[in-house]
CSV table of C-alpha atoms in Angstrom, one decimal:
chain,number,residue,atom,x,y,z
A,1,UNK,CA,0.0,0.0,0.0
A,2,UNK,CA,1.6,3.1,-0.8
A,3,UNK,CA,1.5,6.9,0.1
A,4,UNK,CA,-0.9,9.0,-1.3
A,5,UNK,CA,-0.3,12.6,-2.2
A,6,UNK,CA,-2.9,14.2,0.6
A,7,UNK,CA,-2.6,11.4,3.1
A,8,UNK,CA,-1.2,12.4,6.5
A,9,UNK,CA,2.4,12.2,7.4
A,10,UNK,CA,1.8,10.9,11.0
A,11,UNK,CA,-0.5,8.0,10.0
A,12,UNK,CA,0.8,4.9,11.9
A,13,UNK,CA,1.2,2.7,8.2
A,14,UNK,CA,3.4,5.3,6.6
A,15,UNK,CA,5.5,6.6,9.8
A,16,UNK,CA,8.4,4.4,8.2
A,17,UNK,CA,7.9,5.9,4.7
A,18,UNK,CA,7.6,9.0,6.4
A,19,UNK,CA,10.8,8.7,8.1
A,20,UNK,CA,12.7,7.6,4.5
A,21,UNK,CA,11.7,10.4,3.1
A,22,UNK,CA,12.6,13.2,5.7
A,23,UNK,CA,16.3,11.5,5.8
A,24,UNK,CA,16.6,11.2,2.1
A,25,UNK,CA,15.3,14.6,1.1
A,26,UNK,CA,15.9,16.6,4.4
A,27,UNK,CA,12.5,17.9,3.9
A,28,UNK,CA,9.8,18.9,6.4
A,29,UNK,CA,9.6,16.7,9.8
A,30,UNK,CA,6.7,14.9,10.1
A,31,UNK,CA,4.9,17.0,12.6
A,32,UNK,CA,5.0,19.9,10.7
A,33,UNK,CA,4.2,18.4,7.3
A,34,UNK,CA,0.7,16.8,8.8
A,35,UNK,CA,0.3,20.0,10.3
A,36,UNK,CA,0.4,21.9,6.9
A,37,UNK,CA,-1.6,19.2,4.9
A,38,UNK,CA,-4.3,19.4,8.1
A,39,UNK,CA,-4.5,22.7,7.2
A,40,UNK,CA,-5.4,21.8,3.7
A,41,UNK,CA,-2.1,23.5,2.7
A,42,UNK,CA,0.2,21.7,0.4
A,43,UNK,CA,3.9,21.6,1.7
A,44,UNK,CA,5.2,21.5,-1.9
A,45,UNK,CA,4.2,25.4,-2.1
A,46,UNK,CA,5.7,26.4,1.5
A,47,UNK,CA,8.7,27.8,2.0
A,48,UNK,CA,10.8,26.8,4.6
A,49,UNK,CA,12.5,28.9,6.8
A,50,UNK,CA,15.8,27.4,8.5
A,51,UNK,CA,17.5,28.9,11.3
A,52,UNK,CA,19.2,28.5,14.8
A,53,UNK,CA,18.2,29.6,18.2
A,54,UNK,CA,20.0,32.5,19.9
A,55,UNK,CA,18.4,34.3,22.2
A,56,UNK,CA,19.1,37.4,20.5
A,57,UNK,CA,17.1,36.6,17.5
A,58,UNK,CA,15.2,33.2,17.7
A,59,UNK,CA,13.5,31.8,20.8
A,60,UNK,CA,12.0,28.7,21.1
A,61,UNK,CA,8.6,27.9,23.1
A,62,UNK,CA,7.4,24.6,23.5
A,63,UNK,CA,8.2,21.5,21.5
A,64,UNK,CA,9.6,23.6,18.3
A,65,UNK,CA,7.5,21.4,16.2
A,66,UNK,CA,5.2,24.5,15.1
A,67,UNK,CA,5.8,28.0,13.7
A,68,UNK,CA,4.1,29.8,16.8
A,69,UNK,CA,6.5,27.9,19.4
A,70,UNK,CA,9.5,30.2,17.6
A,71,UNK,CA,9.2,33.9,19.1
A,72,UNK,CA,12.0,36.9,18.9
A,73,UNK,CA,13.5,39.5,16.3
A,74,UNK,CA,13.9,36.9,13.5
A,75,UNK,CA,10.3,35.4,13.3
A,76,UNK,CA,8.9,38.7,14.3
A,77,UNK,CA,10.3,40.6,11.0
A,78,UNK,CA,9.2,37.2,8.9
A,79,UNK,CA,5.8,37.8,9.4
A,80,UNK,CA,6.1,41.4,8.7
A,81,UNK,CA,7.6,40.4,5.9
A,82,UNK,CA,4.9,38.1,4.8
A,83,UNK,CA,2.7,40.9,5.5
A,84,UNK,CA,4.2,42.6,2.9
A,85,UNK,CA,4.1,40.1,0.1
A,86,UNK,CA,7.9,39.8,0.6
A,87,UNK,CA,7.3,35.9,1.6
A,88,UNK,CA,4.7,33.5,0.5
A,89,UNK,CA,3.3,30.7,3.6
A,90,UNK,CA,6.3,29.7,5.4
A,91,UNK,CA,6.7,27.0,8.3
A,92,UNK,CA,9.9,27.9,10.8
A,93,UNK,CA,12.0,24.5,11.2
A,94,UNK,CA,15.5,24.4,13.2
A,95,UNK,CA,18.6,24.1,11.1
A,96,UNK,CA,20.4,20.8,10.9
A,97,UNK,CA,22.8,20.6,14.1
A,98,UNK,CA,21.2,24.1,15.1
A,99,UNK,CA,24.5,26.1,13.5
A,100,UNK,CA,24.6,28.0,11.0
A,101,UNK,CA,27.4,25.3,8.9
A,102,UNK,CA,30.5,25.1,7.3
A,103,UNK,CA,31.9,23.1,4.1
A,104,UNK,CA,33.8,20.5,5.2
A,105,UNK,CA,37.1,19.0,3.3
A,106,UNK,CA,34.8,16.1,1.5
A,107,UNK,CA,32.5,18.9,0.1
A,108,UNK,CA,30.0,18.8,2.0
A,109,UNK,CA,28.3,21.1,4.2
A,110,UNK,CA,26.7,21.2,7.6
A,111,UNK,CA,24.0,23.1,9.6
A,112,UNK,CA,21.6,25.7,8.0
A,113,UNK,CA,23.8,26.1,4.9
A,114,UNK,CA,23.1,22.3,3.7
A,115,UNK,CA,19.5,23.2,4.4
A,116,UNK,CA,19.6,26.1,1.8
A,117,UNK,CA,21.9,24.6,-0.7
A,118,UNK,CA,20.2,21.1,-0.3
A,119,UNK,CA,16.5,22.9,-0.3
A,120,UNK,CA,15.7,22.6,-4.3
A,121,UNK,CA,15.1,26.5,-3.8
A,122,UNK,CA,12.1,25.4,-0.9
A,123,UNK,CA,14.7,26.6,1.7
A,124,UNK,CA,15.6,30.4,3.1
A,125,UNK,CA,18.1,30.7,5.6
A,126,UNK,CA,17.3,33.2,8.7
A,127,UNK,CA,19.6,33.9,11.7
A,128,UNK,CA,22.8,35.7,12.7
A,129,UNK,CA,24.3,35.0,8.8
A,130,UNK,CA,27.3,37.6,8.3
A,131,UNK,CA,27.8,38.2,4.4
A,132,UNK,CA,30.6,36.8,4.5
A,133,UNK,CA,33.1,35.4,1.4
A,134,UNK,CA,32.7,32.0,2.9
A,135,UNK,CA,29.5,31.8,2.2
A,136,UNK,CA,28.8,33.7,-1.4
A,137,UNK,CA,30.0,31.3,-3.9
A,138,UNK,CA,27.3,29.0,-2.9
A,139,UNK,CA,23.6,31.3,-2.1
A,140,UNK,CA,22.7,34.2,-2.8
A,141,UNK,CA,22.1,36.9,0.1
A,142,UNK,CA,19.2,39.5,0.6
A,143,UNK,CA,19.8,42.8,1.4
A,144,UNK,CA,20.9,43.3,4.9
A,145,UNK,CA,18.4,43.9,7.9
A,146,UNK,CA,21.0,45.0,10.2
A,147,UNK,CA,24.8,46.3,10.2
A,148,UNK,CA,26.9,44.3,12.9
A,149,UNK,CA,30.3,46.0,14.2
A,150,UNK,CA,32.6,44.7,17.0
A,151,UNK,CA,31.5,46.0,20.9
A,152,UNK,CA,33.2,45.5,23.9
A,153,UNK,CA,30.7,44.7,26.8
A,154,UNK,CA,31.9,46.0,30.3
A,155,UNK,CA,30.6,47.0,33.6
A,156,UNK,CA,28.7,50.6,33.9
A,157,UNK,CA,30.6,51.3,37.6
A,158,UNK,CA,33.5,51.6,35.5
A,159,UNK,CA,31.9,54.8,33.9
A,160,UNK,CA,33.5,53.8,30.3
A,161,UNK,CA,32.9,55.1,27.6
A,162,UNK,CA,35.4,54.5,24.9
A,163,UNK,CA,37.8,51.1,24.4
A,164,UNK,CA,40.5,53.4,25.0
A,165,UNK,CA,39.5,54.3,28.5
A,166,UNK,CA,39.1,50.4,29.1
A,167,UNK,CA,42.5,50.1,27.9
A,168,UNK,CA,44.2,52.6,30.4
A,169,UNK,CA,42.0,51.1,33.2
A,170,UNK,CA,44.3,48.2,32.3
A,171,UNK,CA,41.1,45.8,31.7
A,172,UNK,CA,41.4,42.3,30.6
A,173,UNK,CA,39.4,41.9,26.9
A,174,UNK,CA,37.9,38.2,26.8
A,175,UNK,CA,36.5,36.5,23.5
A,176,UNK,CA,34.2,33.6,22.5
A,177,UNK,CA,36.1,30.9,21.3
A,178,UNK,CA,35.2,30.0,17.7
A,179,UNK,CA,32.4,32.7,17.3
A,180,UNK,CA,31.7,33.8,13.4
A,181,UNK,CA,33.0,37.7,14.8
A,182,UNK,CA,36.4,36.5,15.6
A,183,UNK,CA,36.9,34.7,12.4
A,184,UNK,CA,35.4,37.5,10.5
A,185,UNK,CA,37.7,40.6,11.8
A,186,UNK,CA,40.9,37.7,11.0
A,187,UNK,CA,40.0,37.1,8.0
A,188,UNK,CA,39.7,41.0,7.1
A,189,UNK,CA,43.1,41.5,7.7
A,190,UNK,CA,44.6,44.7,7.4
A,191,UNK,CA,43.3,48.1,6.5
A,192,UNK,CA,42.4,51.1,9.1
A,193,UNK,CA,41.9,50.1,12.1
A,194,UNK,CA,41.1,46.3,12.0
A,195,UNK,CA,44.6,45.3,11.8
A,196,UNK,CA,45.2,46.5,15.1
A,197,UNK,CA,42.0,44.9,16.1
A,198,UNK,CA,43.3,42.1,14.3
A,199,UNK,CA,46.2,41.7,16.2
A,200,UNK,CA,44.5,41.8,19.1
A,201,UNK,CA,42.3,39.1,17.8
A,202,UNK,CA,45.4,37.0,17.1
A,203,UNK,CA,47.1,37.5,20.8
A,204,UNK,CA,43.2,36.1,22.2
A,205,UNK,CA,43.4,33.1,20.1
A,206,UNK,CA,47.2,32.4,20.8
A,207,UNK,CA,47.7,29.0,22.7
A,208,UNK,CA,49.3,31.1,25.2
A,209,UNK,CA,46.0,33.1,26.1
A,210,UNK,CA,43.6,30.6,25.9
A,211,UNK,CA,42.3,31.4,29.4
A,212,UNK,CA,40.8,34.8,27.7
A,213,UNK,CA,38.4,32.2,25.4
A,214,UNK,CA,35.5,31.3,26.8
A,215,UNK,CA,32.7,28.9,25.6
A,216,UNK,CA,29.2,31.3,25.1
A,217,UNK,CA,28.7,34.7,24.8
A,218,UNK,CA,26.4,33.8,28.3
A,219,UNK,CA,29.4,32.4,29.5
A,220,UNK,CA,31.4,35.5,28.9
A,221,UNK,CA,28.9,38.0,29.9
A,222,UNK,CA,28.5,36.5,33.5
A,223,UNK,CA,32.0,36.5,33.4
A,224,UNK,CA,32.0,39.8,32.8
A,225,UNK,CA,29.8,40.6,35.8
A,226,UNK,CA,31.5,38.4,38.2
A,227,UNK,CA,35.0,39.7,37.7
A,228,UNK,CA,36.9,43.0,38.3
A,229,UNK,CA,37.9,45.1,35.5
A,230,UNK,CA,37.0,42.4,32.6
A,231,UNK,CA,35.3,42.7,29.1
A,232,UNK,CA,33.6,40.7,26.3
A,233,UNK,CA,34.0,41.0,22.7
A,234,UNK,CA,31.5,40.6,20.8
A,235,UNK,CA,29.0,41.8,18.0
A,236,UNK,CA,26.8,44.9,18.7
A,237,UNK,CA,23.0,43.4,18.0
A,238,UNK,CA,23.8,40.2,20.7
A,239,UNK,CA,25.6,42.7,22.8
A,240,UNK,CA,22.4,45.0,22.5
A,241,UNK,CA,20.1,42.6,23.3
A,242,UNK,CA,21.7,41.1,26.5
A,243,UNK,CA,22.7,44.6,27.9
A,244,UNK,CA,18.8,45.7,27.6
A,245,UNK,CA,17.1,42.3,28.7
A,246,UNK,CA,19.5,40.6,30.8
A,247,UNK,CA,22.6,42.2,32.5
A,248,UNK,CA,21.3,46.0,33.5
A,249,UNK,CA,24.6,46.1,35.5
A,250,UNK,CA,26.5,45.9,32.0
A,251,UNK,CA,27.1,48.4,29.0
A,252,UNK,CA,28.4,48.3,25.7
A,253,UNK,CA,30.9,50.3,24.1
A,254,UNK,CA,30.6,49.9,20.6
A,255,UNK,CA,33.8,50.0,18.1
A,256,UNK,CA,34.2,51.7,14.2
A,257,UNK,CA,35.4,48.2,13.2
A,258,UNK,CA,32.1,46.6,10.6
A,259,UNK,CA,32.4,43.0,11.1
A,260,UNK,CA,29.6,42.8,8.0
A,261,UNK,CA,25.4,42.9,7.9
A,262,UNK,CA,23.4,40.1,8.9
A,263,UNK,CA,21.5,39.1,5.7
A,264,UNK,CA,19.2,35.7,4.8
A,265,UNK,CA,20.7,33.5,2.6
A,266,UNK,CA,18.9,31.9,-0.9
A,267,UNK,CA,19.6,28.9,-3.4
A,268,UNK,CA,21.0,30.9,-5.9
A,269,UNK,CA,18.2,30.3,-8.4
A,270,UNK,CA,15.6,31.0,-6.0
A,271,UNK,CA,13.2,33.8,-7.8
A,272,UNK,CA,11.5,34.8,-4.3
A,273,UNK,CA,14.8,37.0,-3.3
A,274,UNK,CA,13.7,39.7,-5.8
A,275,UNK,CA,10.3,40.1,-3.3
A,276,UNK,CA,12.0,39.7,-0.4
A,277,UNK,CA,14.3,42.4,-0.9
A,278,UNK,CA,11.8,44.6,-2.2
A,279,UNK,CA,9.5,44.0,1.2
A,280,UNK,CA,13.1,44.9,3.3
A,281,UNK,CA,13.6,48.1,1.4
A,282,UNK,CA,10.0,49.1,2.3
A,283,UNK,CA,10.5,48.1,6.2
A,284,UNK,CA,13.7,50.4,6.1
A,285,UNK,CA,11.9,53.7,3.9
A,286,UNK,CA,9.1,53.8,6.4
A,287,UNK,CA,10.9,52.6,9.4
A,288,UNK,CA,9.7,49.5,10.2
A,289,UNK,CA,12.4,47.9,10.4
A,290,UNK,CA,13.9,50.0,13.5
A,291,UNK,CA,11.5,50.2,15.1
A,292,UNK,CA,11.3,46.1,15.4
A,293,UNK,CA,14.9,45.8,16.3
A,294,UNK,CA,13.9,48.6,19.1
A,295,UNK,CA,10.8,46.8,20.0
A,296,UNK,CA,12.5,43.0,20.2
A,297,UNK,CA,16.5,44.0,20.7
A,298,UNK,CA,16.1,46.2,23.0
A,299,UNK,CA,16.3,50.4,22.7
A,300,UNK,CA,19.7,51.4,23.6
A,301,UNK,CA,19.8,53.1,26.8
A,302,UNK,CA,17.0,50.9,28.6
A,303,UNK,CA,17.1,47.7,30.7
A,304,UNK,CA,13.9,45.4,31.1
A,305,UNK,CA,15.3,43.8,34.1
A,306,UNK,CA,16.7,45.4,37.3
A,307,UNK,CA,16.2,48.8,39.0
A,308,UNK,CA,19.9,50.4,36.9
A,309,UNK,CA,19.0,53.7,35.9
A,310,UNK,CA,20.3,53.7,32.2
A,311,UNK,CA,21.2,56.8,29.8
A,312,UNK,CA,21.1,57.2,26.3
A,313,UNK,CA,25.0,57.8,26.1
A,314,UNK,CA,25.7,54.6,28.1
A,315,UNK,CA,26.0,52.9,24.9
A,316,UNK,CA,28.3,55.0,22.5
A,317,UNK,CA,29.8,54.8,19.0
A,318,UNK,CA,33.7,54.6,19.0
A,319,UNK,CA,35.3,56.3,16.6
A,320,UNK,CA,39.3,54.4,16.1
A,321,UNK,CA,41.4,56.7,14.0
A,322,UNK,CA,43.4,54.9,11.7
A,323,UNK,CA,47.0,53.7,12.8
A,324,UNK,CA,46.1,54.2,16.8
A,325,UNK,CA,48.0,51.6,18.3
A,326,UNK,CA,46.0,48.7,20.8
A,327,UNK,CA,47.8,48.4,23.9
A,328,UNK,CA,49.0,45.1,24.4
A,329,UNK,CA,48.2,45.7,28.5
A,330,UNK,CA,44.4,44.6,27.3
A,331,UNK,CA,45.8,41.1,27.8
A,332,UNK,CA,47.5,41.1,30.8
A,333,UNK,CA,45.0,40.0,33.8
C-alpha cells in the first residue's frame, strides 16, 4: 500500500515511509508536514525557513515542532515580511545541528547552509548570517536587515565610555572561542583600524592566552559581571540585546570596526529573493524595520530587568582613527 499525495504524514502505516523520506530529502519533519496538509495547505508550495536559536534573534517555546513555538527578532520581521508580500506561507523548522554550517574537506556542508543549498530552492536561511566570502560562492544573500560591528561589553561602575579608557584602566578583553566575529575581523586582515584589532584578535586566540576564550557569549557575559575590571568581545546586536534584557549592571561600548550585515541567505536560483528584498527596502523607507529591532532588541539606553537607571549615552559609538595603536596591557589580567 503506498502513500498518497494528501494522506497524512503521522498516520501509523506510513511513519516508516515517512521517516525515508525526511532522511533522504531533508525535507519537512513529520509534525509539521501533517500539520500543513491538516490545514489543507500543500507543503510542496511552502517555503521553509531554516534557522538557529539565539536568544538574541530566535526563541524557542514549546516543542519547536510548530511555527508559533518560535518567538523573537527573526520570526517577528518574517511575518512582517509576509505581510508585505515579501514571503509566500512559510513553516519555521531548526537548522540541521542548530549552527549555522561550514563546508567540510569532502564537500559537503553542515547546519543551516546544507539546508539552503540542499533545499531545491524550498529553503531560506534566517539567523545571525554575516555576508561573508565563505559563504557567497554558494547562495545568494538578501539585502541586509542589520549592520553588525565589533562591541566590547563591560561593567557601567566603571563609567566607560570609549575602548580606550578600558584600555588605560588596564582591563582584561575576553573572547568567544570560535564565534563567526572572531573569524570574521581575522580574515579581514589589514586596513584602518582592523589590523590592530586584528592583532589583538590573534594575541586572544594564541595557545598562550587561551584562558581569555570562553565557551558562550552567556558564558562571557556573566564573566564579565562576576569579575573586576574584565570585558567581552562581541558583536553589537547580541551585545544589544543582553545589555537591555539581561545584565542591567553591564554596557556596551561599541567599536568603528564593521564586522559585516546580517542578511538571509537563498539557493542561488531562488526567484523569491527579488520580493524579499523589495519587502526589506519598504520596512527600512518607512521605518519598520527599526522600530522592530527597538521593539524585540532592546532600545539602547533601557534595561527590562533590574532597577539600573540607564542613559542614552551609556552605549556610545567609538570612533578608532586609523593607525592608533592597541595596547597590548588589554591582555595582561
Amino acid at each position: 500500500m503506498s502513500r498518497s499525495k494528501g494522506t497524512t504524514c503521522g498516520a501509523t502505516s506510513f511513519k516508516w515511509v515517512c521517516l525515508a523520506v525526511f532522511v533522504a530529502a531533508n525535507s519537512f519533519p513529520c509534525d509539521a508536514d501533517s500539520a500543513l496538509k491538516a490545514k489543507g495547505m500543500a507543503a510542496q508550495h511552502i517555503t521553509r525557513i531554516s534557522t538557529i536559536l539565539s536568544p538574541a534573534f530566535v526563541r524557542m517555546r514549546g516543542s519547536g515542532r510548530e511555527t508559533s513555538d518560535y518567538d523573537g527578532f527573526i520570526p517577528e520581521l518574517l511575518k512582517s515580511l509576509k505581510e508585505r508580500r515579501g514571503l509566500n506561507d512559510y513553516v519555521i523548522v531548526r537548522a540541521t545541528d542548530d549552527v549555522i554550517g561550514e563546508k567540510r574537506p569532502n564537500g559537503n556542508w553542515t547546519g543551516l547552509m546544507f539546508d539552503v543549498i540542499t533545499g531545491n530552492r524550498k529553503v531560506i536561511g534566517a539567523g545571525p548570517i554575516l555576508n561573508n566570502k565563505t559563504y557567497e560562492s554558494y547562495v545568494k544573500f538578501s539585502n541586509p536587515w542589520a549592520s553588525v560591528h565589533l562591541t566590547v561589553v563591560v561593567k557601567r561602575i566603571y563609567n566607560v565610555t570609549t575602548l580606550w579608557e578600558a584600555l588605560d584602566r588596564q582591563m582584561t578583553i575576553i573572547a568567544v572561542r570560535d564565534s563567526p566575529e572572531l573569524a570574521e575581523v581575522q580574515n579581514k586582515g589589514s586596513g584602518d583600524t582592523s589590523i590592530n584589532l586584528s592583532n589583538l584578535l590573534r594575541r586572544l586566540t594564541d595557545n598562550k592566552n587561551n584562558g581569555l576564550l570562553v565557551e558562550t557569549a552567556l558564558e562571557g557575559l556573566r564573566y564579565v559581571e562576576s569579575e573586576e575590571k574584565y570585558g567581552l568581545l562581541m558583536n553589537s546586536e547580541e551585545a544589544r540585546y543582553y545589555v537591555t534584557h539581561e545584565f542591567c549592571s553591564l554596557q556596551a561600548v561599541e567599536t568603528f570596526h564593521d564586522l559585516g550585515k546580517y542578511v538571509f541567505v537563498l539557493d542561488p536560483e531562488d526567484m523569491a529573493l527579488n520580493k524579499l528584498n523589495d519587502a526589506l527596502n519598504r520596512m527600512k523607507a518607512d521605518a519598520s524595520l527599526d522600530q522592530l529591532r527597538d521593539k524585540e532588541l532592546g532600545i539602547p539606553g533601557t534595561c527590562s530587568r533590574g532597577s539600573v537607571p540607564f542613559r542614552p549615552e551609556d552605549i556610545v559609538t567609538l570612533l578608532v582613527a586609523a593607525g592608533t595603536v592597541i595596547s597590548v596591557r588589554i591582555l595582561q589580567s
